[in-house]
Tab-separated table of C-alpha atoms in Angstrom:
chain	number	residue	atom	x	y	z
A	1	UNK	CA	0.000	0.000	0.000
A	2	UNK	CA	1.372	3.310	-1.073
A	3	UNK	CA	1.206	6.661	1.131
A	4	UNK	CA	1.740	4.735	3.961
A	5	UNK	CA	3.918	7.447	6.165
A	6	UNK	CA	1.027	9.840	5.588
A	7	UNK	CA	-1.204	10.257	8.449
A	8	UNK	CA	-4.555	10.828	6.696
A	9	UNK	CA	-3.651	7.440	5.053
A	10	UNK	CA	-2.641	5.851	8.764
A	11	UNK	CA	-6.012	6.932	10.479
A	12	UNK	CA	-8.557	5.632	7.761
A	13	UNK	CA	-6.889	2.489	7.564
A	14	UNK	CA	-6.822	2.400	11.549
A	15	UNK	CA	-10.021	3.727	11.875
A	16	UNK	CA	-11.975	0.894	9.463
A	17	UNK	CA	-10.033	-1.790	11.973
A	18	UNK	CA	-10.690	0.169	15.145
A	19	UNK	CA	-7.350	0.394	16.106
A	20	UNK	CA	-6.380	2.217	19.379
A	21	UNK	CA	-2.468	2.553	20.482
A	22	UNK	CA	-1.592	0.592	23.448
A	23	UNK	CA	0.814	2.556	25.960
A	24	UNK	CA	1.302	-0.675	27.139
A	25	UNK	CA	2.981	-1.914	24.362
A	26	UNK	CA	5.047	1.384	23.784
A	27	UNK	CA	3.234	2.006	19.955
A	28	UNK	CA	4.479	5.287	18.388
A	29	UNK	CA	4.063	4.460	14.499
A	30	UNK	CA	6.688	6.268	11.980
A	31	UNK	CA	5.109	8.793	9.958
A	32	UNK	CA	8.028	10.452	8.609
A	33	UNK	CA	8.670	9.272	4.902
A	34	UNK	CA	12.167	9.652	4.875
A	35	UNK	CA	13.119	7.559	8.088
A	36	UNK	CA	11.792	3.498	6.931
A	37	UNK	CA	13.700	3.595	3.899
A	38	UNK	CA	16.720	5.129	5.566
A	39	UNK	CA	16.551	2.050	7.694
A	40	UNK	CA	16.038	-0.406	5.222
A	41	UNK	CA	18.699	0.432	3.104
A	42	UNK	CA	21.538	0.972	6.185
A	43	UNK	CA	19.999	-2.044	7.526
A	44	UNK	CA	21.000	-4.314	5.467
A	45	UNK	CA	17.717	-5.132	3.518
A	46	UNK	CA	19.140	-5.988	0.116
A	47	UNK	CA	19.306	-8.970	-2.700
A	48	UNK	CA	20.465	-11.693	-0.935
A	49	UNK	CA	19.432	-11.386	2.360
A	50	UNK	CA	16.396	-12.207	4.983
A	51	UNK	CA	15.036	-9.892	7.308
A	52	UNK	CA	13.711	-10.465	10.650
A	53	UNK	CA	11.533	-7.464	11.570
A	54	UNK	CA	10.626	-6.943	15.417
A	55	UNK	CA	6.884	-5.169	15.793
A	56	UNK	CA	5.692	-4.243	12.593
A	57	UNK	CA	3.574	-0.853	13.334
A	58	UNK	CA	0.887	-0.894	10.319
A	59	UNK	CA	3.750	-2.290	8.460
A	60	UNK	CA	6.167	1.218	7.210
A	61	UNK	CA	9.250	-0.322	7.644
A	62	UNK	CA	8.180	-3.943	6.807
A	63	UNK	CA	6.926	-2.626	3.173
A	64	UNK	CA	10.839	-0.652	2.880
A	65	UNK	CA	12.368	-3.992	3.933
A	66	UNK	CA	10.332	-6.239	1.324
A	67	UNK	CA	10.578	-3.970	-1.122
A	68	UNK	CA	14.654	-4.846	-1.088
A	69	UNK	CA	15.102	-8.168	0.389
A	70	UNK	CA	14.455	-11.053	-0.610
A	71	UNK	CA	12.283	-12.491	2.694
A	72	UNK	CA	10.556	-10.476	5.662
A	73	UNK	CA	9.172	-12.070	8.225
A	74	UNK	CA	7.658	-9.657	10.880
A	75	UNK	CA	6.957	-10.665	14.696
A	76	UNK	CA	4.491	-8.996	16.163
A	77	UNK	CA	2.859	-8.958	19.359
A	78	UNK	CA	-0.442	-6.832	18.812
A	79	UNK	CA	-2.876	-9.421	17.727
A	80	UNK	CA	-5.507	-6.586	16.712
A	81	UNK	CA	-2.682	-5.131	13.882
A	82	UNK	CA	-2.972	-8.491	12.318
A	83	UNK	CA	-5.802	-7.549	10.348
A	84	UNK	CA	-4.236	-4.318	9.490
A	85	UNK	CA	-1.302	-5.657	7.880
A	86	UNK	CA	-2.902	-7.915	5.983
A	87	UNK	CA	-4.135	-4.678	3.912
A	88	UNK	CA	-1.237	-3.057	4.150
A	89	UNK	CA	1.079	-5.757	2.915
A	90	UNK	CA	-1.276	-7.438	0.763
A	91	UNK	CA	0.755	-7.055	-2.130
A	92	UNK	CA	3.595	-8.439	-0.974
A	93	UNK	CA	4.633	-12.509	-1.171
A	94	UNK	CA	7.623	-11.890	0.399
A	95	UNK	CA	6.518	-11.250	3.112
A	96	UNK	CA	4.999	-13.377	6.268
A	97	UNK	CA	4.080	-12.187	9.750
A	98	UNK	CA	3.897	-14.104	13.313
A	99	UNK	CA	1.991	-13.246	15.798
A	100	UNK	CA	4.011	-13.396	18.491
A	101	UNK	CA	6.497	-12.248	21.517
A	102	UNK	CA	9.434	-12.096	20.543
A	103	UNK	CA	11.103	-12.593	23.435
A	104	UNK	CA	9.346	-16.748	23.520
A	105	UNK	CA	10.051	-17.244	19.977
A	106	UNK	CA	12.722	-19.479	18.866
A	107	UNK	CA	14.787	-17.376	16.372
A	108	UNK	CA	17.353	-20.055	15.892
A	109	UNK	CA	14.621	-22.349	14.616
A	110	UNK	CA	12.443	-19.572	12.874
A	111	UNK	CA	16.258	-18.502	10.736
A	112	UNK	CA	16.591	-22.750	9.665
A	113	UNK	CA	12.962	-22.812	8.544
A	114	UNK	CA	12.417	-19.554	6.771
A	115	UNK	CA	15.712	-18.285	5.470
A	116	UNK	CA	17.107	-21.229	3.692
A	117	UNK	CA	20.538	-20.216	1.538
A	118	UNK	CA	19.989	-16.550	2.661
A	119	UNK	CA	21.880	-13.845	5.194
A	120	UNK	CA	19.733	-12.726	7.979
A	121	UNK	CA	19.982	-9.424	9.325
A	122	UNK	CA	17.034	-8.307	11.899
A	123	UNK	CA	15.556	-4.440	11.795
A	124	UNK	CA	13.296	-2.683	14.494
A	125	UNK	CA	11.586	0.260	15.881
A	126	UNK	CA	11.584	-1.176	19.371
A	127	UNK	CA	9.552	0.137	21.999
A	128	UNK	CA	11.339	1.676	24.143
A	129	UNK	CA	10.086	-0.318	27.302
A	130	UNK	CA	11.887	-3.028	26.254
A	131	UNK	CA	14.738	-2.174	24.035
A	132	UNK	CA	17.440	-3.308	26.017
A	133	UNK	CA	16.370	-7.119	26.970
A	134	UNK	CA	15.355	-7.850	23.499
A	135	UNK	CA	19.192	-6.322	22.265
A	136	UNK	CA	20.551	-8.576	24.409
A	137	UNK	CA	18.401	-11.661	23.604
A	138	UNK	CA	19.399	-11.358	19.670
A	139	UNK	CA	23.188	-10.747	20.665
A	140	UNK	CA	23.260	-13.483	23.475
A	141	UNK	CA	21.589	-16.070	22.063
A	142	UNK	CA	24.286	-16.211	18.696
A	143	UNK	CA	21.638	-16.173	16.425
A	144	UNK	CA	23.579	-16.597	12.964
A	145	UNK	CA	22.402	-12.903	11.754
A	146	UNK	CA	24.625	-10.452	10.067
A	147	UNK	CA	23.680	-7.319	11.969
A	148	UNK	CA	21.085	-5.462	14.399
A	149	UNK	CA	19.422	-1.918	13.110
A	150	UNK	CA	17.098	-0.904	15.768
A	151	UNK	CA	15.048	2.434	16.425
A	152	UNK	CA	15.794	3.360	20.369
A	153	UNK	CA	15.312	6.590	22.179
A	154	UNK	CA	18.167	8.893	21.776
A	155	UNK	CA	19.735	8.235	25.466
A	156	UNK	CA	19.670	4.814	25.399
A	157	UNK	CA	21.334	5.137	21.370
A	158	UNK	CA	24.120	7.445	23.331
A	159	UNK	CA	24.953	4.310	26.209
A	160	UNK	CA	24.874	1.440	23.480
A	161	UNK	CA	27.334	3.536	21.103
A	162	UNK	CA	29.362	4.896	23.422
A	163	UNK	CA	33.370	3.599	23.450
A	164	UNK	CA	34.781	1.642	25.492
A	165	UNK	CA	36.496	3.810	28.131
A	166	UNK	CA	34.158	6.742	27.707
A	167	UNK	CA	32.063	8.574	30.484
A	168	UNK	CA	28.691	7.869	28.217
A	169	UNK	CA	29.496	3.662	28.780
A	170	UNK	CA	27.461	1.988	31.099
A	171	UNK	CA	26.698	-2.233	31.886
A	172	UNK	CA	25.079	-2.234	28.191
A	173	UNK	CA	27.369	-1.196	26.492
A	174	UNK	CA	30.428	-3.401	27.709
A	175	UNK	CA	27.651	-6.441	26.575
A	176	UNK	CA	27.222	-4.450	23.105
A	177	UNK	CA	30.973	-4.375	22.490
A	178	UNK	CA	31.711	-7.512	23.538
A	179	UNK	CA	29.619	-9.164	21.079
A	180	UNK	CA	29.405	-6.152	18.142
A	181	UNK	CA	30.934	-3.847	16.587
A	182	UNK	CA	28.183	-0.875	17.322
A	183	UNK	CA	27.358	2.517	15.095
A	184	UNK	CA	24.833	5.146	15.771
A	185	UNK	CA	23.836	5.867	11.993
A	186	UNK	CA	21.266	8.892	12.567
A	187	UNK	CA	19.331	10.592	14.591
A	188	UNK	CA	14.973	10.651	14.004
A	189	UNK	CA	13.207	13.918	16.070
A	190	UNK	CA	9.651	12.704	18.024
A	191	UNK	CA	7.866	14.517	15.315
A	192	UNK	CA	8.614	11.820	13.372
A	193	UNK	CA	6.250	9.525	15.477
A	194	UNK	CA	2.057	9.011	15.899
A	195	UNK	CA	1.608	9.873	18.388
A	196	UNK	CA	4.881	11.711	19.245
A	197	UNK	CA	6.385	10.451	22.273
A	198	UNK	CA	8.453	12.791	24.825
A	199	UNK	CA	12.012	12.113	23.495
A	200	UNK	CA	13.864	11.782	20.741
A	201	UNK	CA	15.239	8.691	18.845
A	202	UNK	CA	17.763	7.466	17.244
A	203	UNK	CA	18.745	4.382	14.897
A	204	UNK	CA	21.710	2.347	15.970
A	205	UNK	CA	23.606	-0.867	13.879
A	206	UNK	CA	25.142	-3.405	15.893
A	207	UNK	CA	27.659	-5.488	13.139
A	208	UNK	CA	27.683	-9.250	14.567
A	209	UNK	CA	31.765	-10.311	15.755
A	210	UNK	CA	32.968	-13.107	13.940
A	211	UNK	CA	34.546	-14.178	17.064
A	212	UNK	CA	33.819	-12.790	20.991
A	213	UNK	CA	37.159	-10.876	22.692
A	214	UNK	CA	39.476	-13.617	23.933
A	215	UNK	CA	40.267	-14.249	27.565
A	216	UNK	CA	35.895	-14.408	29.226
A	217	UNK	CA	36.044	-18.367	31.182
A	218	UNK	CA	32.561	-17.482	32.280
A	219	UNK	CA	30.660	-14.807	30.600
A	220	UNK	CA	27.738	-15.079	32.846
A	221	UNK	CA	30.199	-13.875	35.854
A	222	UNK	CA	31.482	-11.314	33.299
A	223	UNK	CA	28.235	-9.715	32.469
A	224	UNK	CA	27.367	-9.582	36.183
A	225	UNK	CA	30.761	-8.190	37.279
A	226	UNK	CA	29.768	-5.638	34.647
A	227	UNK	CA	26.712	-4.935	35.599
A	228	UNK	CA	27.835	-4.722	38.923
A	229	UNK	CA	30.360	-2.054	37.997
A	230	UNK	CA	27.922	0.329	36.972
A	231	UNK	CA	25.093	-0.315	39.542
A	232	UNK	CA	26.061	2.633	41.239
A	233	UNK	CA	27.569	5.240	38.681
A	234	UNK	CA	29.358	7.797	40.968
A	235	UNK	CA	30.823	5.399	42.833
A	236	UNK	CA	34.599	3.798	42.244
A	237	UNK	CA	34.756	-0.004	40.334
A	238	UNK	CA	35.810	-1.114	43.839
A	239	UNK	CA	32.705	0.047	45.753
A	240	UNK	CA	30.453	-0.734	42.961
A	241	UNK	CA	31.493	-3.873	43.052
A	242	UNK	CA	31.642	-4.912	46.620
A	243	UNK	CA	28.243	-3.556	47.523
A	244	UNK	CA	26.593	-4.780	44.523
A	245	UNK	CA	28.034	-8.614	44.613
A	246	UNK	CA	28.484	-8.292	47.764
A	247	UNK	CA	31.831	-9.612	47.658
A	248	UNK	CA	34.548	-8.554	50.683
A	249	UNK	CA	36.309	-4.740	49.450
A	250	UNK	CA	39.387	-5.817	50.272
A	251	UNK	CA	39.245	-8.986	47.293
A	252	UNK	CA	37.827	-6.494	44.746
A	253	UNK	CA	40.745	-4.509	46.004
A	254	UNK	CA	43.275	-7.449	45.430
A	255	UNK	CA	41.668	-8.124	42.215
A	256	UNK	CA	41.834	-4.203	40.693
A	257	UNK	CA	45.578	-4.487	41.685
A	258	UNK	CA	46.516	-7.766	39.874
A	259	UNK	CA	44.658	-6.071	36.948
A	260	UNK	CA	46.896	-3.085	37.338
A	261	UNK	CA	44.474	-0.801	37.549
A	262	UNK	CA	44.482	2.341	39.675
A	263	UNK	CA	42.943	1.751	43.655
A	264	UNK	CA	40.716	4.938	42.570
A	265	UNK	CA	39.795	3.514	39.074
A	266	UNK	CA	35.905	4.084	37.742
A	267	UNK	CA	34.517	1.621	35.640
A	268	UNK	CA	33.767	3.879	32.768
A	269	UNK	CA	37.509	4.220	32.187
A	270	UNK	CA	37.995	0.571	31.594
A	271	UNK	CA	38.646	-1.172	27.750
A	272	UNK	CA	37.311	-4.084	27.376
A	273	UNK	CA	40.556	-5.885	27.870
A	274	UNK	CA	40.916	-4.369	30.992
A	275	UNK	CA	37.302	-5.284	31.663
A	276	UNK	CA	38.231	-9.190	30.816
A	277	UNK	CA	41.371	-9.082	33.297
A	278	UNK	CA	39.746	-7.640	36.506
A	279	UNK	CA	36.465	-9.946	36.100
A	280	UNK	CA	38.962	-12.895	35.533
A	281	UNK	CA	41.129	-11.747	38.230
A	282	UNK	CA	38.044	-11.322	40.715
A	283	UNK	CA	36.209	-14.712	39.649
A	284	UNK	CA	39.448	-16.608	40.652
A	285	UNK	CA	39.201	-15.068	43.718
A	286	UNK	CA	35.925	-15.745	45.031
């Protein structure tokens, strides 16, 4: 269906299915033309390649995507839009949508069973609500995908983008880097939303590693030493860590110094390799 970024277009077609947005569910549709195709195309929608789109909208983004690769398939949660995309996308038989969470669907089995002989790269406007479990479900899980282009608000965009080392870093973003190499392609206004939400937005890429940094024995402790470090931002990578793991100062302490790290050191001025030493350092010593 053409015209589908104008709003006119949006509210008859939502109107005739008496569709309401669900706060619940985070919906703030993309009106602005310019944005979908921006995201298909950076995305990695192309010849070639599979898509796995997460929440569809009224289907903006999923008609960019099919329009340029060669398989969509759309997960969506809202049972009432299924209706609504089957107008929208009617002309499309590239395309197929589940109704579904996303976070209980089996992607590994869903990528053998529908992408056959293709790439798979996954796109998303994700509701902000939920942005940063289902980022780390598609990077944790080692789905064999290509890349990640999601829609996020602004802030978050800043953490998961941020370098390694940098003030902006937080818990999210040591998981980002460890298993992507991450890019914050452009920035979208609220104005580009129905209805506009109270922040701005941003769309990110996360490029899949090949391989994960050397050195992690147990990235479970990893990830919690991480988040650990940045439970309590003002505070130094030794307090952080003893109050939140509640593991004895003075073995954090030991640990920071076999890392040679500074007593005083933050954990937003740690690489990652420095991240890798003191967590393997500290999980030898509890």
């Amino acid at each position: 269906m053409d015209n589908l970024s104008n709003i006119s277009v949006i509210k008859d077609v939502l109107a005739r299915h008496n569709f309401t947005f669900s706060k619940a569910l985070g919906q703030n549709f993309l009106v602005n033309p310019s944005v979908c195709p921006k995201i298909a195309e950076m995305g990695n929608a192309k010849k070639g390649f599979g898509i796995i789109e997460i929440g569809t909208g009224i289907g903006v983004l999923t008609n960019e995507l099919a329009k340029r690769a060669d398989k969509v398939v759309a997960i969506e949660i809202d049972d009432r839009l299924m209706p609504v995309l089957a107008e929208t996308l009617a002309e499309y038989d590239n395309v197929k949508i589940i109704n579904a969470d996303v976070m209980e669907t089996d992607l590994h089995k869903l990528i053998a069973e529908e992408f056959q002989g293709m790439d798979v790269a996954v796109c998303a406007n994700l509701p902000y609500y939920i942005t940063s479990p289902i980022l780390m479900m598609l990077l944790e899980e080692r789905l064999p995908i290509k890349s990640v282009t999601v829609m996020v608000q602004k802030e978050a965009g800043t953490r998961l983008c941020a370098p390694m080392g940098t003030r902006d870093m937080g818990a999210v973003t040591v998981a980002i880097n460890y298993f992507s190499v991450p890019k914050l392609l452009f920035n979208v206004s609220r104005g580009s939303f129905m209805p506009s939400p109270n922040v701005d937005s941003c769309v990110v890429r996360f490029d899949i590693r090949d391989k994960t940094p050397e050195g992690v024995t147990d990235e479970k402790f990893f990830f919690k030493v991480a988040r650990g470090a940045f439970s309590q931002r003002r505070k130094t990578l030794s307090n952080s860590v003893s109050s939140s793991m509640g593991i004895d100062k003075s073995i954090v302490n030991q640990a920071i110094e076999q890392s040679d790290l500074p007593a005083s050191v933050r954990p937003e001025a740690l690489s990652m390799e420095q991240f890798i030493t003191f967590s393997e350092a500290l999980r030898k010593l509890v």
